[in-house]
Amino acid sequence: MKPQTSNPYNILSKFLHWTVVLLLIGQFAIIWMSQLAFRTGPEFREFGASMIDLHKAMGLAVLGVAIIRLLWRWIGGLPKWANGLAEWEKKAAHALESWLYIFLFLLPLSGIGYSIASGYPILFFDYFQIPVLMERVGILATFAWFSHMLLGYTLVGVIALHIGFVARRSIFENDGYIRRMWF
């Protein structure tokens, strides 16, 4: 007999959650492909640049979906806590969710800052463009790049903690916790 799912999220929350997951997976894959292209040789430079442009556009998409998620969270609310969660688990889950939201905003914003400080425009899938606002400012571009990289790697760690928390509940408690956010 399967454990009963307690207090699931609504369909829009689930859709937005998994959209962010797919966008983030795409972001990391795209940036790795671009870096591989740049390191492979000059004949792949144009491909690498196109991947950077796609990375920037998807970063704006992540920011947009994060804004929608946060607005929906305020409007639609959250379900009650899952049955059987200890108080420390509620606090840990809340802290992890808070950090994930912080990174969903800071990471794209640091990427925008890096692009602006580097003197490059940001094109959003041929719909609109954030133009070049200044000439390259080396120290600012370096700081924004470092921030963007640090935030990206830290996000991976926070995501690992989030997955670990859900896996722990699913494996050791076998309470259907993961189905709260699954379709």
PDB file of C-alpha atoms in Angstrom:
ATOM      1  CA  MET A   1       0.000   0.000   0.000  1.00  0.00           C
ATOM      2  CA  LYS A   2       1.382   3.405  -1.020  1.00  0.00           C
ATOM      3  CA  PRO A   3       1.574   6.136   1.595  1.00  0.00           C
ATOM      4  CA  GLN A   4      -0.996   8.869   1.185  1.00  0.00           C
ATOM      5  CA  THR A   5       0.171  12.209  -0.160  1.00  0.00           C
ATOM      6  CA  SER A   6      -0.636  14.889   2.360  1.00  0.00           C
ATOM      7  CA  ASN A   7      -1.365  18.503   1.497  1.00  0.00           C
ATOM      8  CA  PRO A   8      -0.171  18.669  -2.124  1.00  0.00           C
ATOM      9  CA  TYR A   9       0.751  21.879  -3.936  1.00  0.00           C
ATOM     10  CA  ASN A  10      -1.685  23.216  -6.540  1.00  0.00           C
ATOM     11  CA  ILE A  11      -1.135  22.576 -10.237  1.00  0.00           C
ATOM     12  CA  LEU A  12       0.231  26.055 -11.020  1.00  0.00           C
ATOM     13  CA  SER A  13       2.796  25.818  -8.207  1.00  0.00           C
ATOM     14  CA  LYS A  14       3.887  22.426  -9.524  1.00  0.00           C
ATOM     15  CA  PHE A  15       4.120  23.701 -13.095  1.00  0.00           C
ATOM     16  CA  LEU A  16       6.208  26.717 -12.065  1.00  0.00           C
ATOM     17  CA  HIS A  17       8.458  24.575  -9.844  1.00  0.00           C
ATOM     18  CA  TRP A  18       9.261  22.098 -12.607  1.00  0.00           C
ATOM     19  CA  THR A  19       9.645  24.886 -15.173  1.00  0.00           C
ATOM     20  CA  VAL A  20      12.376  26.413 -13.002  1.00  0.00           C
ATOM     21  CA  VAL A  21      14.003  22.984 -12.602  1.00  0.00           C
ATOM     22  CA  LEU A  22      14.129  22.493 -16.381  1.00  0.00           C
ATOM     23  CA  LEU A  23      15.368  26.036 -16.987  1.00  0.00           C
ATOM     24  CA  LEU A  24      18.172  25.618 -14.441  1.00  0.00           C
ATOM     25  CA  ILE A  25      19.250  22.275 -15.896  1.00  0.00           C
ATOM     26  CA  GLY A  26      19.277  23.942 -19.310  1.00  0.00           C
ATOM     27  CA  GLN A  27      21.255  26.885 -17.967  1.00  0.00           C
ATOM     28  CA  PHE A  28      24.052  24.734 -16.601  1.00  0.00           C
ATOM     29  CA  ALA A  29      24.154  22.567 -19.747  1.00  0.00           C
ATOM     30  CA  ILE A  30      24.247  25.594 -22.043  1.00  0.00           C
ATOM     31  CA  ILE A  31      26.995  27.404 -20.165  1.00  0.00           C
ATOM     32  CA  TRP A  32      29.108  24.249 -20.072  1.00  0.00           C
ATOM     33  CA  MET A  33      28.618  23.798 -23.834  1.00  0.00           C
ATOM     34  CA  SER A  34      29.632  27.409 -24.453  1.00  0.00           C
ATOM     35  CA  GLN A  35      32.791  27.041 -22.385  1.00  0.00           C
ATOM     36  CA  LEU A  36      33.659  23.786 -24.136  1.00  0.00           C
ATOM     37  CA  ALA A  37      33.155  25.477 -27.499  1.00  0.00           C
ATOM     38  CA  PHE A  38      35.439  28.378 -26.556  1.00  0.00           C
ATOM     39  CA  ARG A  39      38.137  25.973 -25.362  1.00  0.00           C
ATOM     40  CA  THR A  40      37.859  23.694 -28.406  1.00  0.00           C
ATOM     41  CA  GLY A  41      39.093  26.215 -30.921  1.00  0.00           C
ATOM     42  CA  PRO A  42      38.357  29.356 -32.910  1.00  0.00           C
ATOM     43  CA  GLU A  43      36.071  27.497 -35.322  1.00  0.00           C
ATOM     44  CA  PHE A  44      33.603  26.959 -32.444  1.00  0.00           C
ATOM     45  CA  ARG A  45      33.734  30.535 -31.153  1.00  0.00           C
ATOM     46  CA  GLU A  46      30.523  31.568 -32.915  1.00  0.00           C
ATOM     47  CA  PHE A  47      28.686  28.561 -31.454  1.00  0.00           C
ATOM     48  CA  GLY A  48      30.032  29.441 -27.996  1.00  0.00           C
ATOM     49  CA  ALA A  49      28.832  33.030 -28.379  1.00  0.00           C
ATOM     50  CA  SER A  50      25.373  31.861 -29.445  1.00  0.00           C
ATOM     51  CA  MET A  51      25.226  29.633 -26.360  1.00  0.00           C
ATOM     52  CA  ILE A  52      26.134  32.633 -24.167  1.00  0.00           C
ATOM     53  CA  ASP A  53      23.278  34.593 -25.774  1.00  0.00           C
ATOM     54  CA  LEU A  54      20.907  31.693 -25.092  1.00  0.00           C
ATOM     55  CA  HIS A  55      22.194  31.485 -21.499  1.00  0.00           C
ATOM     56  CA  LYS A  56      21.420  35.181 -21.002  1.00  0.00           C
ATOM     57  CA  ALA A  57      17.909  34.838 -22.460  1.00  0.00           C
ATOM     58  CA  MET A  58      17.157  31.809 -20.321  1.00  0.00           C
ATOM     59  CA  GLY A  59      18.511  33.666 -17.287  1.00  0.00           C
ATOM     60  CA  LEU A  60      15.889  36.345 -17.897  1.00  0.00           C
ATOM     61  CA  ALA A  61      13.299  33.569 -18.228  1.00  0.00           C
ATOM     62  CA  VAL A  62      14.396  32.133 -14.860  1.00  0.00           C
ATOM     63  CA  LEU A  63      14.014  35.585 -13.312  1.00  0.00           C
ATOM     64  CA  GLY A  64      10.564  35.996 -14.881  1.00  0.00           C
ATOM     65  CA  VAL A  65       9.344  32.606 -13.679  1.00  0.00           C
ATOM     66  CA  ALA A  66      10.790  33.283 -10.213  1.00  0.00           C
ATOM     67  CA  ILE A  67       8.809  36.532 -10.040  1.00  0.00           C
ATOM     68  CA  ILE A  68       5.635  34.725 -11.119  1.00  0.00           C
ATOM     69  CA  ARG A  69       6.300  31.945  -8.575  1.00  0.00           C
ATOM     70  CA  LEU A  70       6.735  34.417  -5.749  1.00  0.00           C
ATOM     71  CA  LEU A  71       3.614  36.365  -6.737  1.00  0.00           C
ATOM     72  CA  TRP A  72       1.610  33.137  -6.971  1.00  0.00           C
ATOM     73  CA  ARG A  73       2.949  32.042  -3.609  1.00  0.00           C
ATOM     74  CA  TRP A  74       1.645  35.290  -2.076  1.00  0.00           C
ATOM     75  CA  ILE A  75      -1.693  35.143  -3.921  1.00  0.00           C
ATOM     76  CA  GLY A  76      -2.375  31.408  -3.903  1.00  0.00           C
ATOM     77  CA  GLY A  77      -0.715  30.645  -0.606  1.00  0.00           C
ATOM     78  CA  LEU A  78       0.975  27.456   0.417  1.00  0.00           C
ATOM     79  CA  PRO A  79      -0.533  24.140   1.418  1.00  0.00           C
ATOM     80  CA  LYS A  80      -0.397  23.085   5.034  1.00  0.00           C
ATOM     81  CA  TRP A  81       2.811  21.395   6.100  1.00  0.00           C
ATOM     82  CA  ALA A  82       3.100  17.739   5.190  1.00  0.00           C
ATOM     83  CA  ASN A  83       1.864  15.387   7.870  1.00  0.00           C
ATOM     84  CA  GLY A  84       4.556  14.041  10.159  1.00  0.00           C
ATOM     85  CA  LEU A  85       7.160  16.776   9.717  1.00  0.00           C
ATOM     86  CA  ALA A  86       9.111  17.550  12.859  1.00  0.00           C
ATOM     87  CA  GLU A  87       9.559  21.180  13.841  1.00  0.00           C
ATOM     88  CA  TRP A  88      13.242  21.139  12.790  1.00  0.00           C
ATOM     89  CA  GLU A  89      12.204  19.783   9.367  1.00  0.00           C
ATOM     90  CA  LYS A  90       9.722  22.621   8.901  1.00  0.00           C
ATOM     91  CA  LYS A  91      12.415  25.154   9.775  1.00  0.00           C
ATOM     92  CA  ALA A  92      14.941  23.462   7.466  1.00  0.00           C
ATOM     93  CA  ALA A  93      12.447  23.283   4.585  1.00  0.00           C
ATOM     94  CA  HIS A  94      11.515  26.944   5.040  1.00  0.00           C
ATOM     95  CA  ALA A  95      15.188  27.994   5.142  1.00  0.00           C
ATOM     96  CA  LEU A  96      16.006  25.977   2.009  1.00  0.00           C
ATOM     97  CA  GLU A  97      13.021  27.422   0.122  1.00  0.00           C
ATOM     98  CA  SER A  98      14.010  30.932   1.179  1.00  0.00           C
ATOM     99  CA  TRP A  99      17.579  30.435  -0.028  1.00  0.00           C
ATOM    100  CA  LEU A 100      16.378  28.947  -3.313  1.00  0.00           C
ATOM    101  CA  TYR A 101      14.215  32.007  -3.962  1.00  0.00           C
ATOM    102  CA  ILE A 102      17.086  34.337  -3.066  1.00  0.00           C
ATOM    103  CA  PHE A 103      19.320  32.559  -5.586  1.00  0.00           C
ATOM    104  CA  LEU A 104      16.590  32.552  -8.257  1.00  0.00           C
ATOM    105  CA  PHE A 105      16.721  36.350  -8.068  1.00  0.00           C
ATOM    106  CA  LEU A 106      20.374  37.074  -7.330  1.00  0.00           C
ATOM    107  CA  LEU A 107      21.852  34.732  -9.920  1.00  0.00           C
ATOM    108  CA  PRO A 108      20.060  36.258 -12.946  1.00  0.00           C
ATOM    109  CA  LEU A 109      20.569  39.780 -11.579  1.00  0.00           C
ATOM    110  CA  SER A 110      24.308  39.179 -11.166  1.00  0.00           C
ATOM    111  CA  GLY A 111      24.368  37.835 -14.730  1.00  0.00           C
ATOM    112  CA  ILE A 112      22.652  40.982 -15.972  1.00  0.00           C
ATOM    113  CA  GLY A 113      25.159  43.043 -14.008  1.00  0.00           C
ATOM    114  CA  TYR A 114      28.042  41.082 -15.494  1.00  0.00           C
ATOM    115  CA  SER A 115      26.757  41.586 -19.023  1.00  0.00           C
ATOM    116  CA  ILE A 116      26.150  45.313 -18.513  1.00  0.00           C
ATOM    117  CA  ALA A 117      29.517  45.889 -16.803  1.00  0.00           C
ATOM    118  CA  SER A 118      31.209  43.966 -19.621  1.00  0.00           C
ATOM    119  CA  GLY A 119      29.603  46.170 -22.265  1.00  0.00           C
ATOM    120  CA  TYR A 120      27.466  43.450 -23.865  1.00  0.00           C
ATOM    121  CA  PRO A 121      23.740  43.631 -24.641  1.00  0.00           C
ATOM    122  CA  ILE A 122      21.253  41.004 -23.505  1.00  0.00           C
ATOM    123  CA  LEU A 123      18.859  39.766 -26.169  1.00  0.00           C
ATOM    124  CA  PHE A 124      15.735  37.975 -24.971  1.00  0.00           C
ATOM    125  CA  PHE A 125      14.864  35.497 -27.761  1.00  0.00           C
ATOM    126  CA  ASP A 126      14.480  38.264 -30.396  1.00  0.00           C
ATOM    127  CA  TYR A 127      11.632  39.852 -28.383  1.00  0.00           C
ATOM    128  CA  PHE A 128      13.521  42.648 -26.666  1.00  0.00           C
ATOM    129  CA  GLN A 129      17.033  43.688 -25.816  1.00  0.00           C
ATOM    130  CA  ILE A 130      18.684  45.193 -22.769  1.00  0.00           C
ATOM    131  CA  PRO A 131      21.111  47.468 -24.607  1.00  0.00           C
ATOM    132  CA  VAL A 132      24.736  48.183 -23.884  1.00  0.00           C
ATOM    133  CA  LEU A 133      24.483  50.768 -21.130  1.00  0.00           C
ATOM    134  CA  MET A 134      28.186  51.474 -20.604  1.00  0.00           C
ATOM    135  CA  GLU A 135      31.629  50.722 -21.830  1.00  0.00           C
ATOM    136  CA  ARG A 136      33.348  47.798 -20.149  1.00  0.00           C
ATOM    137  CA  VAL A 137      34.305  48.575 -16.546  1.00  0.00           C
ATOM    138  CA  GLY A 138      36.943  45.964 -15.747  1.00  0.00           C
ATOM    139  CA  ILE A 139      36.756  45.889 -11.978  1.00  0.00           C
ATOM    140  CA  LEU A 140      32.956  45.934 -11.970  1.00  0.00           C
ATOM    141  CA  ALA A 141      32.795  43.205 -14.639  1.00  0.00           C
ATOM    142  CA  THR A 142      35.236  41.058 -12.670  1.00  0.00           C
ATOM    143  CA  PHE A 143      33.250  41.500  -9.460  1.00  0.00           C
ATOM    144  CA  ALA A 144      29.962  40.687 -11.246  1.00  0.00           C
ATOM    145  CA  TRP A 145      31.503  37.623 -12.926  1.00  0.00           C
ATOM    146  CA  PHE A 146      32.906  36.366  -9.613  1.00  0.00           C
ATOM    147  CA  SER A 147      29.547  36.949  -7.908  1.00  0.00           C
ATOM    148  CA  HIS A 148      27.694  35.162 -10.705  1.00  0.00           C
ATOM    149  CA  MET A 149      30.026  32.166 -10.552  1.00  0.00           C
ATOM    150  CA  LEU A 150      29.952  31.976  -6.756  1.00  0.00           C
ATOM    151  CA  LEU A 151      26.156  32.231  -6.699  1.00  0.00           C
ATOM    152  CA  GLY A 152      25.868  29.545  -9.392  1.00  0.00           C
ATOM    153  CA  TYR A 153      28.013  27.038  -7.546  1.00  0.00           C
ATOM    154  CA  THR A 154      26.351  27.847  -4.235  1.00  0.00           C
ATOM    155  CA  LEU A 155      22.941  27.332  -5.844  1.00  0.00           C
ATOM    156  CA  VAL A 156      24.044  23.838  -6.859  1.00  0.00           C
ATOM    157  CA  GLY A 157      24.849  23.143  -3.201  1.00  0.00           C
ATOM    158  CA  VAL A 158      21.492  24.466  -1.983  1.00  0.00           C
ATOM    159  CA  ILE A 159      19.684  22.421  -4.645  1.00  0.00           C
ATOM    160  CA  ALA A 160      21.607  19.339  -3.471  1.00  0.00           C
ATOM    161  CA  LEU A 161      20.425  20.004   0.093  1.00  0.00           C
ATOM    162  CA  HIS A 162      16.847  20.434  -1.157  1.00  0.00           C
ATOM    163  CA  ILE A 163      16.984  17.160  -3.096  1.00  0.00           C
ATOM    164  CA  GLY A 164      18.634  15.462  -0.124  1.00  0.00           C
ATOM    165  CA  PHE A 165      15.874  16.638   2.197  1.00  0.00           C
ATOM    166  CA  VAL A 166      13.166  15.295  -0.121  1.00  0.00           C
ATOM    167  CA  ALA A 167      15.096  12.052  -0.691  1.00  0.00           C
ATOM    168  CA  ARG A 168      15.554  11.550   3.052  1.00  0.00           C
ATOM    169  CA  ARG A 169      11.815  11.926   3.617  1.00  0.00           C
ATOM    170  CA  SER A 170      11.013   9.629   0.699  1.00  0.00           C
ATOM    171  CA  ILE A 171      13.523   6.903   1.585  1.00  0.00           C
ATOM    172  CA  PHE A 172      13.512   6.836   5.362  1.00  0.00           C
ATOM    173  CA  GLU A 173      10.008   8.044   6.152  1.00  0.00           C
ATOM    174  CA  ASN A 174       8.343   6.587   3.023  1.00  0.00           C
ATOM    175  CA  ASP A 175       5.546   9.100   3.503  1.00  0.00           C
ATOM    176  CA  GLY A 176       4.896  10.222  -0.075  1.00  0.00           C
ATOM    177  CA  TYR A 177       6.498  13.615   0.615  1.00  0.00           C
ATOM    178  CA  ILE A 178       7.828  13.926  -2.938  1.00  0.00           C
ATOM    179  CA  ARG A 179       4.323  13.560  -4.380  1.00  0.00           C
ATOM    180  CA  ARG A 180       3.330  16.908  -2.865  1.00  0.00           C
ATOM    181  CA  MET A 181       5.178  18.596  -5.768  1.00  0.00           C
ATOM    182  CA  TRP A 182       4.819  15.839  -8.391  1.00  0.00           C
ATOM    183  CA  PHE A 183       2.024  15.792 -10.973  1.00  0.00           C
TER     184      PHE A 183
END
